[in-house]
Every structure is written in structure tokens, then in C-alpha cells.
PDB file of C-alpha atoms in Angstrom:
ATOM      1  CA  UNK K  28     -11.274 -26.587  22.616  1.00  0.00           C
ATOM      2  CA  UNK K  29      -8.300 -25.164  21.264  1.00  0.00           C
ATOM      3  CA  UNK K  30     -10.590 -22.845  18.716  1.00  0.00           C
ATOM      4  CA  UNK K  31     -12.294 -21.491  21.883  1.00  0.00           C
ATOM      5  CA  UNK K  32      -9.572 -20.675  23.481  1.00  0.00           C
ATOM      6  CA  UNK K  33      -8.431 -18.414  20.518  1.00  0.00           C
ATOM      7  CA  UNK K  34     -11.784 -16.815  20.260  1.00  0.00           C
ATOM      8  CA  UNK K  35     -11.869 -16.081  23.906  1.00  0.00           C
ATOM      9  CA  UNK K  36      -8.282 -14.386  23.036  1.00  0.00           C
ATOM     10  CA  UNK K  37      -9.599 -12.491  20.085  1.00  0.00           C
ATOM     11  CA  UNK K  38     -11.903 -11.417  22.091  1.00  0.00           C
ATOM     12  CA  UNK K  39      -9.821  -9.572  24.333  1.00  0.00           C
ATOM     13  CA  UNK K  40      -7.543  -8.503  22.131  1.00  0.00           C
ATOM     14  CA  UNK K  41      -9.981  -6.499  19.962  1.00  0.00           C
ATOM     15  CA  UNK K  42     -10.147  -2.974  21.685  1.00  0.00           C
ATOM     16  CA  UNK K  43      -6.516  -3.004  21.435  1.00  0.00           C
ATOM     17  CA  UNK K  44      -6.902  -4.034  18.263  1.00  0.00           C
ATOM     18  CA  UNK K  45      -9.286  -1.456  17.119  1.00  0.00           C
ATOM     19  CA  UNK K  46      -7.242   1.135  19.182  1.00  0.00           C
ATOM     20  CA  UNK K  47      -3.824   0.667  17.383  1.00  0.00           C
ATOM     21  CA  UNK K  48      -4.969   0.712  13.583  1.00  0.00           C
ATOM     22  CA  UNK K  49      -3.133   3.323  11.736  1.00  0.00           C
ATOM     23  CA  UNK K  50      -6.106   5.375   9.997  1.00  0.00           C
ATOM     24  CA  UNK K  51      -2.895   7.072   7.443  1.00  0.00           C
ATOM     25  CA  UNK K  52      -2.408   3.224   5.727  1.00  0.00           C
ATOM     26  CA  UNK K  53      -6.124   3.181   5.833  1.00  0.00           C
ATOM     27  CA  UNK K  54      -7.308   6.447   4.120  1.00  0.00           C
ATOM     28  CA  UNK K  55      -4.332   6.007   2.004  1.00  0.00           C
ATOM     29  CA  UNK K  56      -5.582   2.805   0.632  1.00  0.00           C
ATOM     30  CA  UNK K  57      -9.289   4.293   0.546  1.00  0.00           C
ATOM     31  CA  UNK K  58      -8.001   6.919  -1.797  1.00  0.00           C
ATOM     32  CA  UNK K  59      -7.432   4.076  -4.059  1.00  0.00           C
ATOM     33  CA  UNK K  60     -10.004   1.981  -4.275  1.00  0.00           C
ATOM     34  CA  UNK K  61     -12.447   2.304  -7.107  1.00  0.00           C
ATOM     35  CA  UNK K  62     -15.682   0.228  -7.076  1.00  0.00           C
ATOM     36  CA  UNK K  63     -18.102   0.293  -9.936  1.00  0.00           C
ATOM     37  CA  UNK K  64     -21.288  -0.809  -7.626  1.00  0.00           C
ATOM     38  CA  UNK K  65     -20.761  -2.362  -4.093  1.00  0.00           C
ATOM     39  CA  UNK K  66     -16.995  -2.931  -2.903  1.00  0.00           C
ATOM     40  CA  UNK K  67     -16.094  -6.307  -3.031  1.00  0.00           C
ATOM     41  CA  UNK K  68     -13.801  -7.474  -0.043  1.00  0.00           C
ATOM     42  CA  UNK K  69     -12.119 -10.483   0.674  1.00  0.00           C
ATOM     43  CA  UNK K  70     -10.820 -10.854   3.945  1.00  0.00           C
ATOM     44  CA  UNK K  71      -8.583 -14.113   4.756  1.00  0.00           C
ATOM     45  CA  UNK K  72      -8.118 -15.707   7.907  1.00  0.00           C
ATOM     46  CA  UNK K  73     -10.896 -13.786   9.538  1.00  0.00           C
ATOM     47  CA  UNK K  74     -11.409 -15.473  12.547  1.00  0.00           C
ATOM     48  CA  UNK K  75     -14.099 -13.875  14.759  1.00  0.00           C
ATOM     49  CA  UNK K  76     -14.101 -10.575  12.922  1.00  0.00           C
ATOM     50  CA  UNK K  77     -12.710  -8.077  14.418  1.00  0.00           C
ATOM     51  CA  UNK K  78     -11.257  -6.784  10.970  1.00  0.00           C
ATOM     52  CA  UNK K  79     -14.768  -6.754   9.844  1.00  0.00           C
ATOM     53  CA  UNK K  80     -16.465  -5.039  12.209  1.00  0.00           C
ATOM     54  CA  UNK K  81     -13.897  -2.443  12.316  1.00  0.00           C
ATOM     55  CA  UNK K  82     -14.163  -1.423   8.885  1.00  0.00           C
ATOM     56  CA  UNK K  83     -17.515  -1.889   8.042  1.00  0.00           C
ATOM     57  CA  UNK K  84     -18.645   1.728   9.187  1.00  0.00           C
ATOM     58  CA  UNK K  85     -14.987   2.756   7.590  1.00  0.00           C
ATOM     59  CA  UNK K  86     -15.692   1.569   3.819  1.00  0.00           C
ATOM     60  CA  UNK K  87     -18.362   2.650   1.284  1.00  0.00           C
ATOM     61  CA  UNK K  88     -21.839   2.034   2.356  1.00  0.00           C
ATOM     62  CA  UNK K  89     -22.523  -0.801  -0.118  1.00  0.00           C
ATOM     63  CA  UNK K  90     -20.665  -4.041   0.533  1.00  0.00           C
ATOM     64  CA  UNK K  91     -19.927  -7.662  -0.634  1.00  0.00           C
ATOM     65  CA  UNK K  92     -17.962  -9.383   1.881  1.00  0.00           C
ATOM     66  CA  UNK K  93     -16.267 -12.742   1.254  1.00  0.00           C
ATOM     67  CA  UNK K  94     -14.666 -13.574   4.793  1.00  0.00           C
ATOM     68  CA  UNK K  95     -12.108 -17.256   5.149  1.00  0.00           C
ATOM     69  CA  UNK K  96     -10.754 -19.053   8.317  1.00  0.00           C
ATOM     70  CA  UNK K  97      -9.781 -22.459   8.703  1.00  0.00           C
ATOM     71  CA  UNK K  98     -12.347 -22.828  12.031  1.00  0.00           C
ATOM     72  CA  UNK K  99     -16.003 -23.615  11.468  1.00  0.00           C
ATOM     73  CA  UNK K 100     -15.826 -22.761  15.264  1.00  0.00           C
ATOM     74  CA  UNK K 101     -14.513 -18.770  15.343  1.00  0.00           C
ATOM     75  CA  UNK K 102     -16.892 -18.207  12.003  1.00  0.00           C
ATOM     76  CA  UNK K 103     -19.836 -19.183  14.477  1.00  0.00           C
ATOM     77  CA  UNK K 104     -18.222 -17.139  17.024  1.00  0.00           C
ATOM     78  CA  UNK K 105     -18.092 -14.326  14.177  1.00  0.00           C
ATOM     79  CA  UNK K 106     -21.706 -14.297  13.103  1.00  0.00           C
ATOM     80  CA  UNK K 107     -22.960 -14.108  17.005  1.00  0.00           C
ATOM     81  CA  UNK K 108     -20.718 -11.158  17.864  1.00  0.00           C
ATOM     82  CA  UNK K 109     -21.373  -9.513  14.557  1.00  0.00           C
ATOM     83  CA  UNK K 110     -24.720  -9.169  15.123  1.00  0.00           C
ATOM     84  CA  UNK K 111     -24.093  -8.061  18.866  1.00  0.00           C
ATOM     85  CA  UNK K 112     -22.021  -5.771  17.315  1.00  0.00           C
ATOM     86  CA  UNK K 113     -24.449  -4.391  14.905  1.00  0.00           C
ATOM     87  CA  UNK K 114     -27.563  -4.370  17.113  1.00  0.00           C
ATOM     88  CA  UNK K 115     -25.690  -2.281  19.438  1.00  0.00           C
ATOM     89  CA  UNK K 116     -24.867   0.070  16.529  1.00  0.00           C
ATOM     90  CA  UNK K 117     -28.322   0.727  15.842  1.00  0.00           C
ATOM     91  CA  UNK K 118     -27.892  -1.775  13.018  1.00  0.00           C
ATOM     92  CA  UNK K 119     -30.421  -4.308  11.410  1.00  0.00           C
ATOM     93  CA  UNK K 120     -28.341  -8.031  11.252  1.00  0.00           C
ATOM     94  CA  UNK K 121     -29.854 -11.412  10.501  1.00  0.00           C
ATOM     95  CA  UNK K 122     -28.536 -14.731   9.300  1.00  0.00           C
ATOM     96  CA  UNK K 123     -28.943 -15.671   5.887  1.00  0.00           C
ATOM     97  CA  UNK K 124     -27.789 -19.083   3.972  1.00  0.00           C
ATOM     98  CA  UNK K 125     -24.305 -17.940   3.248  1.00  0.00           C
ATOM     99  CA  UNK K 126     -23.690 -15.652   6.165  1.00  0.00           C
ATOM    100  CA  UNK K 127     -24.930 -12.365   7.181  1.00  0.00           C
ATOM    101  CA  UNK K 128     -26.484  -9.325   5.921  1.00  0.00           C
ATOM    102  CA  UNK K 129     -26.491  -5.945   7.839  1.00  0.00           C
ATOM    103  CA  UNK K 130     -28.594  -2.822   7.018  1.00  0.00           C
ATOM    104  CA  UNK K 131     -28.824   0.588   7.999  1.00  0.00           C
ATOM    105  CA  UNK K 132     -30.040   3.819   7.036  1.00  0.00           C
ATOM    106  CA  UNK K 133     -26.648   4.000   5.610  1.00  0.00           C
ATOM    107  CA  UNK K 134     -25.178   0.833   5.330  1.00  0.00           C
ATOM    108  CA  UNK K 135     -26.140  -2.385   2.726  1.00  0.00           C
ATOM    109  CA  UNK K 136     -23.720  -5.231   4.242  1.00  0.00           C
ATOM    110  CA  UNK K 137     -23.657  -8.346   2.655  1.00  0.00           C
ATOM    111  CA  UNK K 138     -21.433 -11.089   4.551  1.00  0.00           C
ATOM    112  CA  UNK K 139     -19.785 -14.794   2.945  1.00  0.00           C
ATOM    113  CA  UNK K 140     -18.551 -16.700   5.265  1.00  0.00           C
ATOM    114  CA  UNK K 141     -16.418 -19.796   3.379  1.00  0.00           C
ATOM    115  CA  UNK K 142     -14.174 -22.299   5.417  1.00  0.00           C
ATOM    116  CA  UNK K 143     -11.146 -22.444   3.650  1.00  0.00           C
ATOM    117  CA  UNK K 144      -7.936 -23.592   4.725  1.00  0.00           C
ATOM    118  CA  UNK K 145      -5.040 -21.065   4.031  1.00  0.00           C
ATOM    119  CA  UNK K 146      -2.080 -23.245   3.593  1.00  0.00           C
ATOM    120  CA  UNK K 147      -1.813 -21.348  -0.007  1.00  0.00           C
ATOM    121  CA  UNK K 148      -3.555 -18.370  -1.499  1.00  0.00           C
ATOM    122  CA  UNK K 149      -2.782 -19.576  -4.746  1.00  0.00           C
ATOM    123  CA  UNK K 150      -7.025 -19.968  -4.778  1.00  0.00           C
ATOM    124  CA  UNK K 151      -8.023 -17.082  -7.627  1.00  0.00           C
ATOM    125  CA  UNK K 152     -11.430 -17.768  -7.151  1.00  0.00           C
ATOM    126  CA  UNK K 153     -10.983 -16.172  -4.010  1.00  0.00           C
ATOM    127  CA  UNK K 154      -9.644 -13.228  -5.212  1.00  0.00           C
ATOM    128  CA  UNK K 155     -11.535 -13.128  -8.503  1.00  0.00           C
ATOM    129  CA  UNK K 156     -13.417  -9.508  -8.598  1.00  0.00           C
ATOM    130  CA  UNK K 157     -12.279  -8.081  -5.510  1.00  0.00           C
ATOM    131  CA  UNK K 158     -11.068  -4.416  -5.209  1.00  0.00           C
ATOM    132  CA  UNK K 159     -10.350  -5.076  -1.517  1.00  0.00           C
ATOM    133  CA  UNK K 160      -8.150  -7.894   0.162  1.00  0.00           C
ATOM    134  CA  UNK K 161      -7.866  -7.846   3.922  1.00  0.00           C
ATOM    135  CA  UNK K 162      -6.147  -9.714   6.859  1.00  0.00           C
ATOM    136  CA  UNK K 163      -5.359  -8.730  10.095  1.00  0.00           C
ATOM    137  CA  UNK K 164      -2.820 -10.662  12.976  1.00  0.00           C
ATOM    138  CA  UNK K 165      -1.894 -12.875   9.766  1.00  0.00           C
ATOM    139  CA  UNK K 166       1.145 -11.926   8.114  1.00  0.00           C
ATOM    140  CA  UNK K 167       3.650 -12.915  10.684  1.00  0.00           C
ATOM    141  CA  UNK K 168       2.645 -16.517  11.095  1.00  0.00           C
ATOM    142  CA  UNK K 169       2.986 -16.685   7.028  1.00  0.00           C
ATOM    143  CA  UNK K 170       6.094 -17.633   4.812  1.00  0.00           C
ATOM    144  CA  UNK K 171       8.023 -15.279   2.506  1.00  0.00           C
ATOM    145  CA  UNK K 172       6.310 -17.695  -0.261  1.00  0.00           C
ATOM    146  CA  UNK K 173       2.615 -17.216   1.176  1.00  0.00           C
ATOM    147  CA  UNK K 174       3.124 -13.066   1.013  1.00  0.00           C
ATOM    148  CA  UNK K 175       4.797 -13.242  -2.656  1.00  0.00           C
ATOM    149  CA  UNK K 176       1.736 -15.532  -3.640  1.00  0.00           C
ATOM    150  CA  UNK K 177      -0.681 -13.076  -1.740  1.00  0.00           C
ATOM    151  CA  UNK K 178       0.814  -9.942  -3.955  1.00  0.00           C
ATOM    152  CA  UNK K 179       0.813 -11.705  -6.877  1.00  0.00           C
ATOM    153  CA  UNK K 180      -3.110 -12.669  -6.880  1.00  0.00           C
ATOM    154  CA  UNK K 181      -3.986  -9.016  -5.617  1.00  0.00           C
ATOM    155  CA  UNK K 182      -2.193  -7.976  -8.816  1.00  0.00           C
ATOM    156  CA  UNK K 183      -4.118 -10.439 -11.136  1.00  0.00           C
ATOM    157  CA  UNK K 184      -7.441  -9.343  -9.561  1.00  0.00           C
ATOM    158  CA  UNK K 185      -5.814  -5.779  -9.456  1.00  0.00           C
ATOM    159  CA  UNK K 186      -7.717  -5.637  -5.940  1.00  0.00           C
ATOM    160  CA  UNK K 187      -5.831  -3.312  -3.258  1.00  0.00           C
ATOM    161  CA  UNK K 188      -4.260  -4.740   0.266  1.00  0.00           C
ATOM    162  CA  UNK K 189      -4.631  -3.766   3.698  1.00  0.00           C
ATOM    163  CA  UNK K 190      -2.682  -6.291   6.120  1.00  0.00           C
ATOM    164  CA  UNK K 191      -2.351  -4.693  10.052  1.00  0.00           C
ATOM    165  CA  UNK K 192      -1.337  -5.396  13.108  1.00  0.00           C
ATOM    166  CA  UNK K 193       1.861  -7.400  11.737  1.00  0.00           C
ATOM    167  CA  UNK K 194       4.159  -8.020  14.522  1.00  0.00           C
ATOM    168  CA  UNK K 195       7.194  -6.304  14.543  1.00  0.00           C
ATOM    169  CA  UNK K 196       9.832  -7.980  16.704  1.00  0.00           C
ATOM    170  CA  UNK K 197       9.562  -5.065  19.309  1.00  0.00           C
ATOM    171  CA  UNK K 198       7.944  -5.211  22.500  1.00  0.00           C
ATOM    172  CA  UNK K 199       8.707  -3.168  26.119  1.00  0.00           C
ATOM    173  CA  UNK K 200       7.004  -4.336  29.365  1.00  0.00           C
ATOM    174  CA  UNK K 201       6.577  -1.815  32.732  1.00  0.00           C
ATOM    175  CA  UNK K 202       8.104  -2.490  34.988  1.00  0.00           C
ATOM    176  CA  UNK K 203      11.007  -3.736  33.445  1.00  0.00           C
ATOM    177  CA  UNK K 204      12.745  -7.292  34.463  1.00  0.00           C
ATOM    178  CA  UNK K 205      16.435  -7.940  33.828  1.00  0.00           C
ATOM    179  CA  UNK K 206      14.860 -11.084  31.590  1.00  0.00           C
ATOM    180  CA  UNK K 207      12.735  -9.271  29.039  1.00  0.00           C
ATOM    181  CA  UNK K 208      15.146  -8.546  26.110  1.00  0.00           C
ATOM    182  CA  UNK K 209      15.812 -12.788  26.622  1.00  0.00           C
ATOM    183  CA  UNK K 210      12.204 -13.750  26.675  1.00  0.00           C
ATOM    184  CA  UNK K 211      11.627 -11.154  23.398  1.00  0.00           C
ATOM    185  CA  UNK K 212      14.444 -13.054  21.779  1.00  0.00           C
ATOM    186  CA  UNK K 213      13.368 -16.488  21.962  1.00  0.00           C
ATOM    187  CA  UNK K 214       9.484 -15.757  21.525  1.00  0.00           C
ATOM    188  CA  UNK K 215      11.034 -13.788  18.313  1.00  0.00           C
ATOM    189  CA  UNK K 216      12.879 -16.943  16.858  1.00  0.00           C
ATOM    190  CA  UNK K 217       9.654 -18.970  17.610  1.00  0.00           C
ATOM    191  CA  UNK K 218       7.630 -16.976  15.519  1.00  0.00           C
ATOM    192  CA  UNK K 219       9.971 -17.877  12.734  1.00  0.00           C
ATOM    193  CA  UNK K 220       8.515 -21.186  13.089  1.00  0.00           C
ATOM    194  CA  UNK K 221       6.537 -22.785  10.161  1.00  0.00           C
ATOM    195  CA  UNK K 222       3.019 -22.246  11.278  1.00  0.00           C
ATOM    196  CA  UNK K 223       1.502 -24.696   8.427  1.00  0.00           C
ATOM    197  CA  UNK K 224       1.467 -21.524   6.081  1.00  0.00           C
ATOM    198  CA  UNK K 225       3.779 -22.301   3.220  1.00  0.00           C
ATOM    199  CA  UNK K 226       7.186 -22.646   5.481  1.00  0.00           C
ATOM    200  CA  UNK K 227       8.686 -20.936   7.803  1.00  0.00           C
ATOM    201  CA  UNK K 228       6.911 -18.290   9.257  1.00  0.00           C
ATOM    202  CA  UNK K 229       8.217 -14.134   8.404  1.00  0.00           C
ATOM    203  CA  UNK K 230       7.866 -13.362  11.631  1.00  0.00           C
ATOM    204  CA  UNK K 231       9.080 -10.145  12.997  1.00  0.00           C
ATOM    205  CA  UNK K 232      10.092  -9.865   9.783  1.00  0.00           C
ATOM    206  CA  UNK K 233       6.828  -9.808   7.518  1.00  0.00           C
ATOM    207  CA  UNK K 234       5.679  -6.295   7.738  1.00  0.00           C
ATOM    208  CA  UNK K 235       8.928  -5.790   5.202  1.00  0.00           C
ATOM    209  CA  UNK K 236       8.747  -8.717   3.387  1.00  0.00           C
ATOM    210  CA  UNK K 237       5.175  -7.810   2.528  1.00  0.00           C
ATOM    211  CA  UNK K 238       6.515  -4.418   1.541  1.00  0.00           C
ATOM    212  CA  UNK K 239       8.796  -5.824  -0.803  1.00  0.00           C
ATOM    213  CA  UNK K 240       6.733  -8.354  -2.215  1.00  0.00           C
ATOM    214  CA  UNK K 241       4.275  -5.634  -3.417  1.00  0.00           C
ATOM    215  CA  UNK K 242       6.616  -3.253  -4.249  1.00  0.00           C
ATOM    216  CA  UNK K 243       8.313  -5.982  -6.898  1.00  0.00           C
ATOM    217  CA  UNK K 244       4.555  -6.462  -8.689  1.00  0.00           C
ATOM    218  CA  UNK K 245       3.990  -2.762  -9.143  1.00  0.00           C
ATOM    219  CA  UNK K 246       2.454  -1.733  -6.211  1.00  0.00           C
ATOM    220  CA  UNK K 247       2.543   1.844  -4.031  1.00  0.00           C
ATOM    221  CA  UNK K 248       2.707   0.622  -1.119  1.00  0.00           C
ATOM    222  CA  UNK K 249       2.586   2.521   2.472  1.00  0.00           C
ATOM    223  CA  UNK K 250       3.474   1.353   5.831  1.00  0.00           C
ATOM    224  CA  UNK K 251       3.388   2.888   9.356  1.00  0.00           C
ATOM    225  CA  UNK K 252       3.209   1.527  13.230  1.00  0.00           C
ATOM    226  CA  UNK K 253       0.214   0.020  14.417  1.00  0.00           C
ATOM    227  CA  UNK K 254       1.236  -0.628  18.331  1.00  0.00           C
ATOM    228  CA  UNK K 255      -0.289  -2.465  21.209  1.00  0.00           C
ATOM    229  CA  UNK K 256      -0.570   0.206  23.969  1.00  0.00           C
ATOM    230  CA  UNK K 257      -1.876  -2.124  26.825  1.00  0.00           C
ATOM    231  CA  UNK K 258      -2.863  -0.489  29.943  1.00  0.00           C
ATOM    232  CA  UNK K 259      -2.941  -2.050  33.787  1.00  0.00           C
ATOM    233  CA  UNK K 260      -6.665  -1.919  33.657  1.00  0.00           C
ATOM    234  CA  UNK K 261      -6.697  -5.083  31.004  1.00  0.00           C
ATOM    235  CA  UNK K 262      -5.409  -7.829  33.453  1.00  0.00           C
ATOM    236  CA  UNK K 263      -7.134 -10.956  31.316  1.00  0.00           C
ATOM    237  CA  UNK K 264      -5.761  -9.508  28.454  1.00  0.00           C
ATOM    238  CA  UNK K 265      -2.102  -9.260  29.543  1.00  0.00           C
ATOM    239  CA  UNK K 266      -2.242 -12.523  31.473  1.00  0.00           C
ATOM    240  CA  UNK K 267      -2.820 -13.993  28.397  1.00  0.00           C
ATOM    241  CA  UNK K 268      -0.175 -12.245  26.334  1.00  0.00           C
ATOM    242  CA  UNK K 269       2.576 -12.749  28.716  1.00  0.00           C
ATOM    243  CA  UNK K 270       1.589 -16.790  29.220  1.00  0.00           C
ATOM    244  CA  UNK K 271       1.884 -16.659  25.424  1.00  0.00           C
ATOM    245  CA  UNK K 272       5.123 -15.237  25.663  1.00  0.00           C
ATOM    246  CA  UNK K 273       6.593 -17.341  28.657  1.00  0.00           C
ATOM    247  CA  UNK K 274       5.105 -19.977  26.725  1.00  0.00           C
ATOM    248  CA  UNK K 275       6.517 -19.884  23.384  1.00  0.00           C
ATOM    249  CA  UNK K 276      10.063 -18.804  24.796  1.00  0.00           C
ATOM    250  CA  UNK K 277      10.172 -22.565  26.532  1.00  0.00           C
ATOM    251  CA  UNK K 278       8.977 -24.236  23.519  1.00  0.00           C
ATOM    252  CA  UNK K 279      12.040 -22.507  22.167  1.00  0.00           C
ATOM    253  CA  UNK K 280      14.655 -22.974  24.667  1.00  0.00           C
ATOM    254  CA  UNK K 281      13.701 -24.748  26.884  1.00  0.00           C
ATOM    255  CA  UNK K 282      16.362 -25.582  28.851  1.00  0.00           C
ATOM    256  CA  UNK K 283      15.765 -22.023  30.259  1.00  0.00           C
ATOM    257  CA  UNK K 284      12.613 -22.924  31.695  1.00  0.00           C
ATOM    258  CA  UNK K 285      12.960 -22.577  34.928  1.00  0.00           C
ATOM    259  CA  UNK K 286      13.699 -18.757  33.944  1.00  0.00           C
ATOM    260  CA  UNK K 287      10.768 -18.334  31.986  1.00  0.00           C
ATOM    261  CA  UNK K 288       9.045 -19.665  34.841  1.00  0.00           C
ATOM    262  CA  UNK K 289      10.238 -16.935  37.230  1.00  0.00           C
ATOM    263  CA  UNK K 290       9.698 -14.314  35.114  1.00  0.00           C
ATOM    264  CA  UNK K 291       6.227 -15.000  34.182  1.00  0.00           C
ATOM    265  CA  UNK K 292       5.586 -15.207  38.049  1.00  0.00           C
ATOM    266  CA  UNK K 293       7.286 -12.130  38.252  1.00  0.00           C
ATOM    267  CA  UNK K 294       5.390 -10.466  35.173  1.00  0.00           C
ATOM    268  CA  UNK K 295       1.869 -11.512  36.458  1.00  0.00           C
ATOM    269  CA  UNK K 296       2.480 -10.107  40.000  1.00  0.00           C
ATOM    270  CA  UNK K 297       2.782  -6.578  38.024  1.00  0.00           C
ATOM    271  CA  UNK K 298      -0.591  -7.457  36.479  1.00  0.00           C
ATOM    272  CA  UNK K 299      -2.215  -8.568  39.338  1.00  0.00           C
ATOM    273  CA  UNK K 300      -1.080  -5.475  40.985  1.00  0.00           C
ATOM    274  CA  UNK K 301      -2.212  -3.511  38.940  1.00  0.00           C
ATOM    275  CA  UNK K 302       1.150  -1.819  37.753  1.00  0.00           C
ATOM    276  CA  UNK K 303       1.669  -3.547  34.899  1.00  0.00           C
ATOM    277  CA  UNK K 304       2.031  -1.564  30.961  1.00  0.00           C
ATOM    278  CA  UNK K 305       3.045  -3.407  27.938  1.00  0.00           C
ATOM    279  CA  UNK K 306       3.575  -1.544  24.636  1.00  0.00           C
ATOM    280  CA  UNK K 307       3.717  -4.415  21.529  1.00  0.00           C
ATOM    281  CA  UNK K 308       4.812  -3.751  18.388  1.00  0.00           C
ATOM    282  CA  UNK K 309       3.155  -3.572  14.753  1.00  0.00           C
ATOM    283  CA  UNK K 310       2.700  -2.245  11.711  1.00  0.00           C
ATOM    284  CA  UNK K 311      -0.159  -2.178   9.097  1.00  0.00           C
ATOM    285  CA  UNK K 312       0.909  -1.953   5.084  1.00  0.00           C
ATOM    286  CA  UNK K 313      -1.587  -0.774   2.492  1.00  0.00           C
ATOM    287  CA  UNK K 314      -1.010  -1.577  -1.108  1.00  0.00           C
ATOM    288  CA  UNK K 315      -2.421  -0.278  -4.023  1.00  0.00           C
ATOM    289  CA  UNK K 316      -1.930  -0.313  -8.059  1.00  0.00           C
ATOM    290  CA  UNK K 317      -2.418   3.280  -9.946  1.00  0.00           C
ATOM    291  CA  UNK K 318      -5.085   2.942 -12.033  1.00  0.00           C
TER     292      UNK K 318
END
């Protein structure tokens, strides 16, 4: 149940998803990328495929996908709205053994899907022959050990990186409540929670220790804001981000709960109203090795 309830989230969170990627990290790391024959990508922790689908039209026409997650459930969920997707894109899709292909005047897309769990990339037959690795919504549930790991098998494969929508720490709501800087706070120190992923999580943190972790193996590496401009009109959307929020900040302190509580009730009323904007922040890093 739990898996369905993050696909229903990824879900709604994929316009603003698509919306906020900063096309500068991408072209940058597009530059970059040589392939002798289809481009190999791997992209980890894929869930339903949002990544996927949003740079499938973005990437050289021939391509070898090799997409992970943890959730037999959201890679279902991935392979039914991928071929939604690609149907309504004038696309051909259809199921094969491994995953999916999809073809196009234009376009020869050739999808793996693989459960893996992530607890370590230290896994080179993942990255084995890639030029590409992807993840998106990742890097800031991840420990500092997890991104050096992930930097040092892009190097090995000398495949390039393009990690987005990291969470940044930074977040402003509309209209404002006197207990939004404390709610930002302690959903910030719960995201520094080990997630499973190697130890504690980066967090707001991870967009830089990414950067750095590159940067020490070699890499060029570019970085720029990626943020969550979330308008009144997407009420299912913010409900779910700000129980998330109210949420976590309880987990965290919770003998403030009966704060968190207010302010949520406070925070929905906006939504329901319809007066509600919340900007979130994030930032996509591209890495690449000069060749």
C-alpha cells in the first residue's frame, strides 16, 4: 500500500517536475556525451518514470535504457504510464520480456527494467558501458558515502551524471504563517535522517556534496536551480506536500505537535481556498569527464 501511495504522489508531482528541470545542466551535459551506436543510460531509483519520459524525446534518437527501483510495484506503475505516455505522443510502445521498447519515426527506445535494491551503488555491472547515469528526487535521501560511491563508478565506466531536482533546504509558502521558517527547520533535520541509503541522509545538503564528490574524481561539473513553482490550481498536489511536511516535522519534534497540527490546518485552508503558492527548492548537477 505504501508503494501506491508514492506512485499516486509521483504522479502528481511530475508536471512540476518536468516544469522545473534546468535545460543549462542538461544541454551542458549533452555537449558531453559521446556514444559510439545507441546511448546507453542507466537510471537508478526510477520509480514510475518520470525521469524517463522526460528525456526520452531530449536524448539521441537511439537508446538502451537500463532503469532500477527497489518496488516491483512503481516499475509496473512505470511500464503502464510509459506507454500512455508514448501512445499519446504519437509513439509505438509494447511490452517485451525485459521491459519496453518504443518506436517512432524518430525514436528506437529500448527499456530494462531490473529490481535492484539501492542500499549501495557499489554494483559495476550496473554501470558497466554506460555513457549516461541518471536519477532524479534521489540524492537527498542518500549518504555522503552513497554520492562518493556514485562518482566513483561513473568515473570507472567514464559514463556522465545528471542528478535533478535535489532538495535544497529552501522552501517559501503564500500566504505566509508565523510557523513556516519552524516547520522548514525540523522537516530539514529530518531529511538528514538515514533513509536505508548508506547512513545518514545529505539532505539539504546533497546538491553540494554531489558537487564535490565529482569534482574530487576529475569531473566538470555544473549546477543550477531546479525549483518547485506550485500554483493554487494543484490542490492534491500541495495537500500532499504540506501533510508531508507537517508530517515529518512531528516525527522530528514532536513535542510541537500540536503546532504542526495548527499550521497544517491553517496551510490547507489556503489550498482549499484556492490562495495557496508554494515555491520549493532544488537544484540539478550535471557531471561530465573531458574526453
Amino acid at each position: 500500500m505504501m508503494d501506491e501511495s508514492l506512485a499516486e504522489w509521483l504522479r502528481l508531482r511530475e508536471a512540476a517536475d518536468h516544469q522545473s528541470r534546468s535545460e543549462t545542466v542538461l544541454d551542458a551535459v549533452q555537449r558531453r556525451v559521446l556514444a559510439d551506436g545507441p546511448i546507453r543510460v542507466l537510471d537508478l531509483a526510477t520509480g514510475t518514470g518520470s525521469n524517463l519520459r522526460y528525456l526520452i524525446p531530449r536524448l539521441p534518437p537511439t537508446q538502451r535504457w537500463l532503469v532500477v527501483d527497489r518496488s516491483p510495484v512503481l516499475l509496473a506503475h512505470l511500464r503502464t504510464r510509459t506507454i500512455e505516455w508514448s501512445r499519446a505522443q504519437g509513439l509505438e510502445a509494447r511490452e517485451t520480456g525485459e521491459g519496453l521498447a518504443i518506436t517512432g519515426p524518430a525514436l528506437d527506445c529500448h527499456i530494462t527494467t531490473r529490481v535492484q535494491d539501492l542500499d549501495s551503488v557499489d554494483l559495476p555491472d550496473l554501470f558497466d558501458g554506460r555513457h549516461l547515469v541518471t536519477a532524479s528526487a534521489l540524492l537527498d535521501l542518500v549518504s555522503g558515502t552513497w554520492l562518493s560511491t556514485l562518482a566513483a563508478r561513473c568515473r570507472a565506466a567514464r559514463a556522465a551524471a545528471l542528478l535533478t531536482l535535489t532538495y535544497d533546504g529552501h522552501s517559501t509558502c503564500e500566504p505566509r504563517e508565523p510557523e513556516d521558517a519552524m516547520v522548514r527547520a525540523a522537516f530539514n533535520r529530518h531529511q538528514a535522517r538515514d533513509k536505508g541509503l548508506g547512513g545518514p541522509a545529505a539532505g539539504p545538503n546533497a546538491a553540494s556534496t554531489a558537487v564535490r564528490a565529482f569534482a574530487d574524481l576529475g569531473f566538470e561539473v555544473r549546477s543550477e536551480t531546479s525549483d518547485w513553482q506550485i500554483e493554487p490550481d494543484a490542490r492534491a498536489f500541495q495537500t500532499l506536500l504540506i501533510d508531508g511536511w507537517a508530517s515529518a516535522a512531528t516525527e522530528e519534534t514532536p513535542e510541537a505537535a500540536g503546532v504542526f497540527a495548527d499550521w497544517r490546518a491553517r496551510r490547507l485552508a489556503h489550498v482549499a481556498e484556492g490562495r495557496s503558492r508554494l515555491t520549493v527548492g532544488h537544484r540539478d548537477v550535471g557531471a561530465w569527464l573531458e574526453r
